[in-house]
PDB file of C-alpha atoms in Angstrom:
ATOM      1  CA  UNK A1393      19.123 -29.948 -17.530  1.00  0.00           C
ATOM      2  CA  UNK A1394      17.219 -27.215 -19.062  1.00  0.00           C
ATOM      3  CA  UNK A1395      17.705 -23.886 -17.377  1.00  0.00           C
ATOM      4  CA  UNK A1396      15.001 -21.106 -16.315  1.00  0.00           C
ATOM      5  CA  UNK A1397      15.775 -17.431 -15.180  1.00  0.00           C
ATOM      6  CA  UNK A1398      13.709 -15.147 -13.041  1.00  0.00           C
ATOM      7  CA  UNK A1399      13.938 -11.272 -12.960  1.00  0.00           C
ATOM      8  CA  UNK A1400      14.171 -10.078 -10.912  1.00  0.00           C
ATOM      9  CA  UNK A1401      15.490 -12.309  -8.181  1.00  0.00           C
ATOM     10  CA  UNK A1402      14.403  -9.435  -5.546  1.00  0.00           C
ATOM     11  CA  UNK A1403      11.909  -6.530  -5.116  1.00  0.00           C
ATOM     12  CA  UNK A1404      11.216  -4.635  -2.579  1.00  0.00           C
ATOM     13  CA  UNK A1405       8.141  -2.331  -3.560  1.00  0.00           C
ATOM     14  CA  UNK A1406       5.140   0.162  -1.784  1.00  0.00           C
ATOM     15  CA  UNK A1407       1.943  -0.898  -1.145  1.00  0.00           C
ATOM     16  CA  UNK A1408      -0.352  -0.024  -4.217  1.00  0.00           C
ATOM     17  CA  UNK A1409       2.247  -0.244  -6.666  1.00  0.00           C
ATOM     18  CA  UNK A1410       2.388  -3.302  -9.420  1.00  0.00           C
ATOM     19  CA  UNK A1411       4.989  -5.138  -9.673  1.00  0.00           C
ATOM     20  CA  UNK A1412       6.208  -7.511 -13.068  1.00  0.00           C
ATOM     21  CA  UNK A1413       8.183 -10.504 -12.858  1.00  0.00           C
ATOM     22  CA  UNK A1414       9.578 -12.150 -15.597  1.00  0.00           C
ATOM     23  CA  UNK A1415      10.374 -15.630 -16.232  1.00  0.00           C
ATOM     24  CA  UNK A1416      12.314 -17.415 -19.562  1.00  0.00           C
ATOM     25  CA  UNK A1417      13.368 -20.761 -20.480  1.00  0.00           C
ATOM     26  CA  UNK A1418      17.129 -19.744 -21.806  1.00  0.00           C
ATOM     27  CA  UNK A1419      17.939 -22.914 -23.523  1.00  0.00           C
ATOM     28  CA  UNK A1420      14.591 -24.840 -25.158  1.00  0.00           C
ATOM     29  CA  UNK A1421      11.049 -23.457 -26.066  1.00  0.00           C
ATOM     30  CA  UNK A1422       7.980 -23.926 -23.634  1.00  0.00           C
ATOM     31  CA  UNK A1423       4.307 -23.760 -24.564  1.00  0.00           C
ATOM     32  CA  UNK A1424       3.565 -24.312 -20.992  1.00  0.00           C
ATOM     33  CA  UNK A1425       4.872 -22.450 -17.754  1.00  0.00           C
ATOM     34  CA  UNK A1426       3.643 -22.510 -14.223  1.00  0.00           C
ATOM     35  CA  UNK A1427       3.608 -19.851 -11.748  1.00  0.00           C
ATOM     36  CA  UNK A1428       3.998 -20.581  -7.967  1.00  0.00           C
ATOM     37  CA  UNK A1429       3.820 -19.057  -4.426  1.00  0.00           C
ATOM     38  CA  UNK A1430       5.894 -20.060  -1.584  1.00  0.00           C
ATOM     39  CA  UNK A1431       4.956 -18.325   2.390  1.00  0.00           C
ATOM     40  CA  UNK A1432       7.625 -19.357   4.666  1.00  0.00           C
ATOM     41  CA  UNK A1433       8.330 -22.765   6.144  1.00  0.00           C
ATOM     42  CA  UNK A1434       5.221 -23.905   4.032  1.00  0.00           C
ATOM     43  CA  UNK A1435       5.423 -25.545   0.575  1.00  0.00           C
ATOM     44  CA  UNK A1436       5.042 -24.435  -2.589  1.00  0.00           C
ATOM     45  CA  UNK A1437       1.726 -23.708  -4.137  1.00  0.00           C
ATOM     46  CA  UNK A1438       0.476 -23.898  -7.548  1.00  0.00           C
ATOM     47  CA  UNK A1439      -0.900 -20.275  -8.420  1.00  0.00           C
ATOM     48  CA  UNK A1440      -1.827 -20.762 -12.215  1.00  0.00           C
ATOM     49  CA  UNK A1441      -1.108 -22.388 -15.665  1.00  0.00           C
ATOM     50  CA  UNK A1442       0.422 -19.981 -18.419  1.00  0.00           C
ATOM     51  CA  UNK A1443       0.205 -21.270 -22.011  1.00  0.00           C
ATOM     52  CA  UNK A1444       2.012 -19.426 -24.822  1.00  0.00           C
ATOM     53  CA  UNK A1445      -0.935 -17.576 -27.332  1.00  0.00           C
ATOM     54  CA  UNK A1446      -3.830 -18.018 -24.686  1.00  0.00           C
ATOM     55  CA  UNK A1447      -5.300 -17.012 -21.423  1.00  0.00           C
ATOM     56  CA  UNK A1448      -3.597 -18.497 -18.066  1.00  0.00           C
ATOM     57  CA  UNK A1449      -5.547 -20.890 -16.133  1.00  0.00           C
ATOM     58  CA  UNK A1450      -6.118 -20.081 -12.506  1.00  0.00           C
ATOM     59  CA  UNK A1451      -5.934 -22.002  -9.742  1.00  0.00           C
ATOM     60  CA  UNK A1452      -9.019 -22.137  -7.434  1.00  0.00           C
ATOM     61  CA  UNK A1453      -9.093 -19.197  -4.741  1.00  0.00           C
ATOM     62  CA  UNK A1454      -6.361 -16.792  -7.134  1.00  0.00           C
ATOM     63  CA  UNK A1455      -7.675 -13.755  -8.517  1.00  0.00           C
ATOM     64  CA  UNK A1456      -6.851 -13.337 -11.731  1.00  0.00           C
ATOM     65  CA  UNK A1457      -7.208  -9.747 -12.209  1.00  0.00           C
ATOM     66  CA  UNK A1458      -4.603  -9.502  -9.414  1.00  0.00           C
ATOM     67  CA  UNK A1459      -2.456 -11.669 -10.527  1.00  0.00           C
ATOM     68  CA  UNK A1460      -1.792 -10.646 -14.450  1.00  0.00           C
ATOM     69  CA  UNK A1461      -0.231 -13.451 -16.416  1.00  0.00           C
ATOM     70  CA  UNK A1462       1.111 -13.277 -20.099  1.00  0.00           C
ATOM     71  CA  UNK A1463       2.558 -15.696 -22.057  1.00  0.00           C
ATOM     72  CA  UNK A1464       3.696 -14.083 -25.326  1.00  0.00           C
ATOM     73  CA  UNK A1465       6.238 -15.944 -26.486  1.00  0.00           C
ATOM     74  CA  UNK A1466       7.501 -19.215 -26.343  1.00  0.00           C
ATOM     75  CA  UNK A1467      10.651 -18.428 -23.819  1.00  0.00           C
ATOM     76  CA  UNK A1468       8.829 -15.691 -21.732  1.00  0.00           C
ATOM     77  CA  UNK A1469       5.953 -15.861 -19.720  1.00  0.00           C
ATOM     78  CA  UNK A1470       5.496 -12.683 -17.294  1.00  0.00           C
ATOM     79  CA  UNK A1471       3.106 -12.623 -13.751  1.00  0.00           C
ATOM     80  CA  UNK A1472       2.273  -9.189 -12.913  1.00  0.00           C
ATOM     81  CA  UNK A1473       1.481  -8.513  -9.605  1.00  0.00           C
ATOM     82  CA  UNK A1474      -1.071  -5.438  -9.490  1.00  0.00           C
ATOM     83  CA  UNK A1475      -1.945  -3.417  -6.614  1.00  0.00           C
ATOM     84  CA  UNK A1476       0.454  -5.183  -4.090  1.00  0.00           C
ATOM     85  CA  UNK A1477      -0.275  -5.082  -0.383  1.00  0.00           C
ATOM     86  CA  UNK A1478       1.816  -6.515   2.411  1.00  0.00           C
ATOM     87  CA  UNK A1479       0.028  -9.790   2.182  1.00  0.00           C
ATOM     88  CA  UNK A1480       0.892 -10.404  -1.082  1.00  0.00           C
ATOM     89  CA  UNK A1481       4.907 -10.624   0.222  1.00  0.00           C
ATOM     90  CA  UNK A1482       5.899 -13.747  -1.029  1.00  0.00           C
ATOM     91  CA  UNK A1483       8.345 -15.924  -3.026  1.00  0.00           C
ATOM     92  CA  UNK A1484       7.302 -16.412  -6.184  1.00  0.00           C
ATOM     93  CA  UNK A1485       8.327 -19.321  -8.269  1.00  0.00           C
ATOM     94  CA  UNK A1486       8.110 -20.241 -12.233  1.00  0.00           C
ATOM     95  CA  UNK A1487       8.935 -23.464 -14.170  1.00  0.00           C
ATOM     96  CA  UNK A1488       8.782 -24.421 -17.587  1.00  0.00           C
ATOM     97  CA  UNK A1489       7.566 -27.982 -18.621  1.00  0.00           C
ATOM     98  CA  UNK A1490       9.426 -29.758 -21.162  1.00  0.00           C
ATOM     99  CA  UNK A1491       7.613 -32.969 -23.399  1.00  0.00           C
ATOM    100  CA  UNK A1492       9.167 -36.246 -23.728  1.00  0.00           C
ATOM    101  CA  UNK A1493       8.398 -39.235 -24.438  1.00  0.00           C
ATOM    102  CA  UNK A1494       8.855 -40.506 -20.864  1.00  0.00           C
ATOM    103  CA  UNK A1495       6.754 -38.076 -19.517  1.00  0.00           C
ATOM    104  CA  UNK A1496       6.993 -34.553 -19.319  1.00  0.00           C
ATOM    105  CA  UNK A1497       9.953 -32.572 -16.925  1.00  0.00           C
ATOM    106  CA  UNK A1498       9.590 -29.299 -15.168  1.00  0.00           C
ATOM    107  CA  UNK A1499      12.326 -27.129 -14.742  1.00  0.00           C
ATOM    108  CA  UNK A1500      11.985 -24.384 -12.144  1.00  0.00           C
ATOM    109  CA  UNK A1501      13.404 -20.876 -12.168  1.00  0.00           C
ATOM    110  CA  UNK A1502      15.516 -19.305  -8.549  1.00  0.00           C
ATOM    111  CA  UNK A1503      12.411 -17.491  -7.575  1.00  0.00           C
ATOM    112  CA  UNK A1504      11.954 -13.975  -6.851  1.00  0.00           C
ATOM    113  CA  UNK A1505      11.351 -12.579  -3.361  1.00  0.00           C
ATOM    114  CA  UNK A1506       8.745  -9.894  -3.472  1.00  0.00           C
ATOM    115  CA  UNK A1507       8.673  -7.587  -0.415  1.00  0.00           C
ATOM    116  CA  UNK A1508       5.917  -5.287  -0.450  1.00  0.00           C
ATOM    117  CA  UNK A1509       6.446  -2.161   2.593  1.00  0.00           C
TER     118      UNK A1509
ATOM    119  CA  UNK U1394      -6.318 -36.624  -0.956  1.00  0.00           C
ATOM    120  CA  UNK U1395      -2.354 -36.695  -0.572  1.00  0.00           C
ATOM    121  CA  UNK U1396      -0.717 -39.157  -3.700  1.00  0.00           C
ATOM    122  CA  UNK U1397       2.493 -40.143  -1.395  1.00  0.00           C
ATOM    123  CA  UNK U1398       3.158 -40.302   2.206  1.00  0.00           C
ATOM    124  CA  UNK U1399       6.697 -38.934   2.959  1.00  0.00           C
ATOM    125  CA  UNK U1400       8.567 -38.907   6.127  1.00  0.00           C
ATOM    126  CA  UNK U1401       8.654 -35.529   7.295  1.00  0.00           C
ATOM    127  CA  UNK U1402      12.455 -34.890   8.531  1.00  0.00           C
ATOM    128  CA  UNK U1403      15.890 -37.500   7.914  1.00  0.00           C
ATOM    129  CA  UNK U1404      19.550 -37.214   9.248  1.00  0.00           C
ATOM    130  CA  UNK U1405      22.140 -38.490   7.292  1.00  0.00           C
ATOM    131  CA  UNK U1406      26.182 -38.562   8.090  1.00  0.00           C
ATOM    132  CA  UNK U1407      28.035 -36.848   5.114  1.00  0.00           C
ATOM    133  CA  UNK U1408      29.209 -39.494   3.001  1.00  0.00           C
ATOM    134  CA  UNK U1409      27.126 -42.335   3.773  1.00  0.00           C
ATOM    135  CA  UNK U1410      23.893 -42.728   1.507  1.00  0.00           C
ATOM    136  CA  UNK U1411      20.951 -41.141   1.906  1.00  0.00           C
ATOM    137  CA  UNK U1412      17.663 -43.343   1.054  1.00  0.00           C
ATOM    138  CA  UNK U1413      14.582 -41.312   1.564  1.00  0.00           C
ATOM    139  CA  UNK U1414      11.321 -42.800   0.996  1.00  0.00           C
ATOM    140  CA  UNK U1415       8.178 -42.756  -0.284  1.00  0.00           C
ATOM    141  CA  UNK U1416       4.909 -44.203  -0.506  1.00  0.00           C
ATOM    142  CA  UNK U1417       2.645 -44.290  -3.098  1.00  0.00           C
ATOM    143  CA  UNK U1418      -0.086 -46.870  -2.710  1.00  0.00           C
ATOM    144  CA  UNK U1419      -3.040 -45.509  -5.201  1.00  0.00           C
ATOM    145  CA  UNK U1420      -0.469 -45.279  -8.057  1.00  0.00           C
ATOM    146  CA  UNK U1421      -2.036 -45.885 -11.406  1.00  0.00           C
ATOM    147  CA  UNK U1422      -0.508 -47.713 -14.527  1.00  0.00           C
ATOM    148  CA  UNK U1423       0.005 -44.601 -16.347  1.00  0.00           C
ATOM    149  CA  UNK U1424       1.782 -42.586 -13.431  1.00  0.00           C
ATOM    150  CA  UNK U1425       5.783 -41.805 -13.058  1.00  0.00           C
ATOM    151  CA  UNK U1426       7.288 -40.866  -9.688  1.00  0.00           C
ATOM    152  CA  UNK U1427       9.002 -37.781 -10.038  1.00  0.00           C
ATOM    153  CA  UNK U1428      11.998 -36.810  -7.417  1.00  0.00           C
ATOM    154  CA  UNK U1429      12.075 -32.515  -7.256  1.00  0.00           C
ATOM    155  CA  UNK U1430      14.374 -30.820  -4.371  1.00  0.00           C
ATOM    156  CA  UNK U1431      14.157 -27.340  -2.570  1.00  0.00           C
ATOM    157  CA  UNK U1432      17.360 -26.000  -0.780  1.00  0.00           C
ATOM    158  CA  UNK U1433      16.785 -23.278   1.535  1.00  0.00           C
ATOM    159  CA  UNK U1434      15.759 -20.022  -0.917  1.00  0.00           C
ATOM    160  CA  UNK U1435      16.053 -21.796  -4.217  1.00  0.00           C
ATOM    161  CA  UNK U1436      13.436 -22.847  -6.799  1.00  0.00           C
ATOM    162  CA  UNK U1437      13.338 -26.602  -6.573  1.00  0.00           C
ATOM    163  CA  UNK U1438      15.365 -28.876  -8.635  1.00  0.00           C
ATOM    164  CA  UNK U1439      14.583 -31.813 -10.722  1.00  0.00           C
ATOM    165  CA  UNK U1440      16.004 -34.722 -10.119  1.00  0.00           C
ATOM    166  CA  UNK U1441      14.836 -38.106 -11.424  1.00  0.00           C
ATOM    167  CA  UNK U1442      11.706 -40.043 -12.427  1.00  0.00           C
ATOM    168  CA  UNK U1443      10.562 -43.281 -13.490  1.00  0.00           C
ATOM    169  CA  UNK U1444       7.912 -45.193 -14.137  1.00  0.00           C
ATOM    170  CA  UNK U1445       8.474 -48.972 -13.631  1.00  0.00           C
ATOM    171  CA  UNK U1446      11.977 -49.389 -14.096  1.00  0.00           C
ATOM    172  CA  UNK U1447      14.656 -48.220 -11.701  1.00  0.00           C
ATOM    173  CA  UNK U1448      16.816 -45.339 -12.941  1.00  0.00           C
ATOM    174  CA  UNK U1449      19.728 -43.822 -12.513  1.00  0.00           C
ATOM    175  CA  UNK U1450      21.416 -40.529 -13.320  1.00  0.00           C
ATOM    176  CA  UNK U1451      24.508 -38.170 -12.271  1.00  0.00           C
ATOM    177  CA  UNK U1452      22.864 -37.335  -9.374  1.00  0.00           C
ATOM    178  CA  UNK U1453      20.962 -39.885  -7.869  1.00  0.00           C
ATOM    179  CA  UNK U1454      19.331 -43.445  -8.526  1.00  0.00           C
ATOM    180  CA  UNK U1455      15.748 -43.867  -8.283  1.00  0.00           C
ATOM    181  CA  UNK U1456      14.360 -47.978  -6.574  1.00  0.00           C
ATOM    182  CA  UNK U1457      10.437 -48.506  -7.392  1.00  0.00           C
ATOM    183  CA  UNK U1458       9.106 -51.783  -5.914  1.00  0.00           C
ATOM    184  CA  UNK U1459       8.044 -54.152  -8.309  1.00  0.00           C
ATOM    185  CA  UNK U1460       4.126 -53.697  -7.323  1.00  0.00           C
ATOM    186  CA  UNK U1461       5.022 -49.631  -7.805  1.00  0.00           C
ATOM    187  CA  UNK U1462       3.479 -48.566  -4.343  1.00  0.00           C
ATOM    188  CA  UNK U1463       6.600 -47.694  -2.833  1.00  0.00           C
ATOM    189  CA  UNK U1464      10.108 -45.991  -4.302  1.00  0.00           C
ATOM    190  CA  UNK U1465      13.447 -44.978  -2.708  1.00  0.00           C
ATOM    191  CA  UNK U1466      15.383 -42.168  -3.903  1.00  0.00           C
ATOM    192  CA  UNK U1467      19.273 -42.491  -3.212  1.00  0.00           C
ATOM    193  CA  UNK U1468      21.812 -39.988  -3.118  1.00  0.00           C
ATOM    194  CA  UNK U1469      24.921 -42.358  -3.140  1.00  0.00           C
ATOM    195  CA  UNK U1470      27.079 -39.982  -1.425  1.00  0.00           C
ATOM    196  CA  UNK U1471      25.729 -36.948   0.259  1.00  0.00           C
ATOM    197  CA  UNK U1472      27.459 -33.861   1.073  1.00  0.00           C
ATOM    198  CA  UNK U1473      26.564 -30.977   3.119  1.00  0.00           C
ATOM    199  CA  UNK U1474      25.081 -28.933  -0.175  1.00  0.00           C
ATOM    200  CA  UNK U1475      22.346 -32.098  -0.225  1.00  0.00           C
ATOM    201  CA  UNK U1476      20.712 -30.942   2.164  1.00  0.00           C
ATOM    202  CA  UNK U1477      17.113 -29.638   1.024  1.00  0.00           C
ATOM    203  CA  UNK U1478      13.693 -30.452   1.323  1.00  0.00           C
ATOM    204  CA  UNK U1479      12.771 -33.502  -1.114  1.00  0.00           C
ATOM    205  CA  UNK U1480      10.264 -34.025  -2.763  1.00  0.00           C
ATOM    206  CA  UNK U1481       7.986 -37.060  -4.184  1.00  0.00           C
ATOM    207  CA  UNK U1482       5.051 -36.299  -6.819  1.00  0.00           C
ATOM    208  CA  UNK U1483       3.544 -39.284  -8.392  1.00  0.00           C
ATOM    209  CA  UNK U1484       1.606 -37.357 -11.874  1.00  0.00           C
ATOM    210  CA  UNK U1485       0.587 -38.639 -15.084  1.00  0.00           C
ATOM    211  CA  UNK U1486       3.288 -36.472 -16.830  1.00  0.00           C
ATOM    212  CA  UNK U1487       1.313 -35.283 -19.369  1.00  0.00           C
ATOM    213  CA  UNK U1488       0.463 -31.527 -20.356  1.00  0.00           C
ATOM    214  CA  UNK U1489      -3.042 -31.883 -18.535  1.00  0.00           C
ATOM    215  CA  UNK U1490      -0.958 -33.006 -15.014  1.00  0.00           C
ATOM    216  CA  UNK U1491       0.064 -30.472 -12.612  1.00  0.00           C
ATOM    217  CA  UNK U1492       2.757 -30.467 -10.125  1.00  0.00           C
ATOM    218  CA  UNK U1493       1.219 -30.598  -6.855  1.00  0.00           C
ATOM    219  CA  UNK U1494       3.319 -30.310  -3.559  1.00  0.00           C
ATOM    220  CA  UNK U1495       2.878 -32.155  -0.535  1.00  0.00           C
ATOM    221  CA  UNK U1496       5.197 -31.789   2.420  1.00  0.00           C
ATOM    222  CA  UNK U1497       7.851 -33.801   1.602  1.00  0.00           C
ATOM    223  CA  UNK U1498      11.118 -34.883   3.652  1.00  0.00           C
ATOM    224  CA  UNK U1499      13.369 -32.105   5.116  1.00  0.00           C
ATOM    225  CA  UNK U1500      16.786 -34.338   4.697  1.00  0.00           C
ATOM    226  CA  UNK U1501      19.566 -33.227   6.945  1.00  0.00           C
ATOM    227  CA  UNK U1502      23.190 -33.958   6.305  1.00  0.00           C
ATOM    228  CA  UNK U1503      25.311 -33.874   9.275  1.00  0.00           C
ATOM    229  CA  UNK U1504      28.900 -33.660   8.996  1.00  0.00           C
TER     230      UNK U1504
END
């Protein structure tokens, strides 16, 4: 299957500081990724929509101008977290959506644990 | 409202077969069953989907009743690194259709 890559896969950072996470699809092109959150023992949940050459599309109750998302080229879309506080600790997830004729596949990146102190 | 209704924890030996279902009553005509797992720490990981048909792959095979409300996924011989929480999103599959989460089944391989 296709394969996605995070960086990085950990961060540990101070409270007020923003932190950038980067996510590529290394093997195929992807107008559209997705950016999740994961809490522990709970599932994952769908943060926004990122699509290559225009704004991301937020999911309801996620502020945008928290969570920065750029999608400037077809293999990289980036979420910047800004301003982090404790609460925003969290496992953060990407995939990349691939078109096909028998509908569309997602293929998710390893994640990247964000720690904020 | 939640698409599918999974059972919320399995046991399997190592081995044996693992058949997890899932229930999908409200399915429309235009709507695949997609198959995703989560180990412990990982992103989750695609693993089949279909639409009417069963299918098959290298790493599992995929049963959807013939009125579509119900599939089983199969892992034909688990191992201890099958272990995971699975998955079952019924979506149009489309660029306007979202992955949505539910719960899904923790499945447990014992050895």
């Amino acid at each position: 299957g296709a394969v996605v890559s995070q960086h990085p896969s950990r961060v540990i950072c101070k409270s007020g500081t923003s932190v950038k996470i980067e996510c590529r699809s290394l093997d195929f092109q992807a107008t559209t990724m997705f950016w999740y959150r994961q809490f522990p023992k709970k599932s994952l949940m769908l943060m926004a929509t990122s699509n290559e050459g225009s704004k991301a599309t937020y999911e309801q109750g996620v502020e945008k101008d928290k969570f920065l998302i750029n999608h400037a080229s077809l293999t990289l879309s980036t979420l910047t977290v800004t301003s982090a506080h404790p609460e925003d600790s969290s496992f953060y997830i990407c995939s990349a959506r691939v078109s096909a004729g028998g509908g569309d596949t997602q293929y998710f990146g390893p994640g990247t644990r964000l720690t904020v102190l | 409202d939640a698409k599918t209704t999974q059972p919320p924890s399995m046991d399997c030996a190592e081995g044996r077969a693992a058949n997890l279902p899932c229930n999908h009553s409200t399915i429309s005509g235009n709507e695949y069953v997609y198959w995703y797992r989560q180990i412990h720490s990982q992103g989750p990981q695609y693993i089949i989907h279909g639409l009417k048909n069963n299918e098959t792959n290298e790493m599992a095979s995929l049963i959807i009743t013939e009125d579509r409300k119900s599939s089983t996924l199969i892992l034909p011989h688990a191992t201890l690194r099958d272990t995971a929480v699975y998955y079952c999103i019924v979506r149009v599959g489309n660029r306007d259709d979202k992955i949505i989460f539910g719960k899904g089944t923790r499945l447990h391989i014992l050895p």
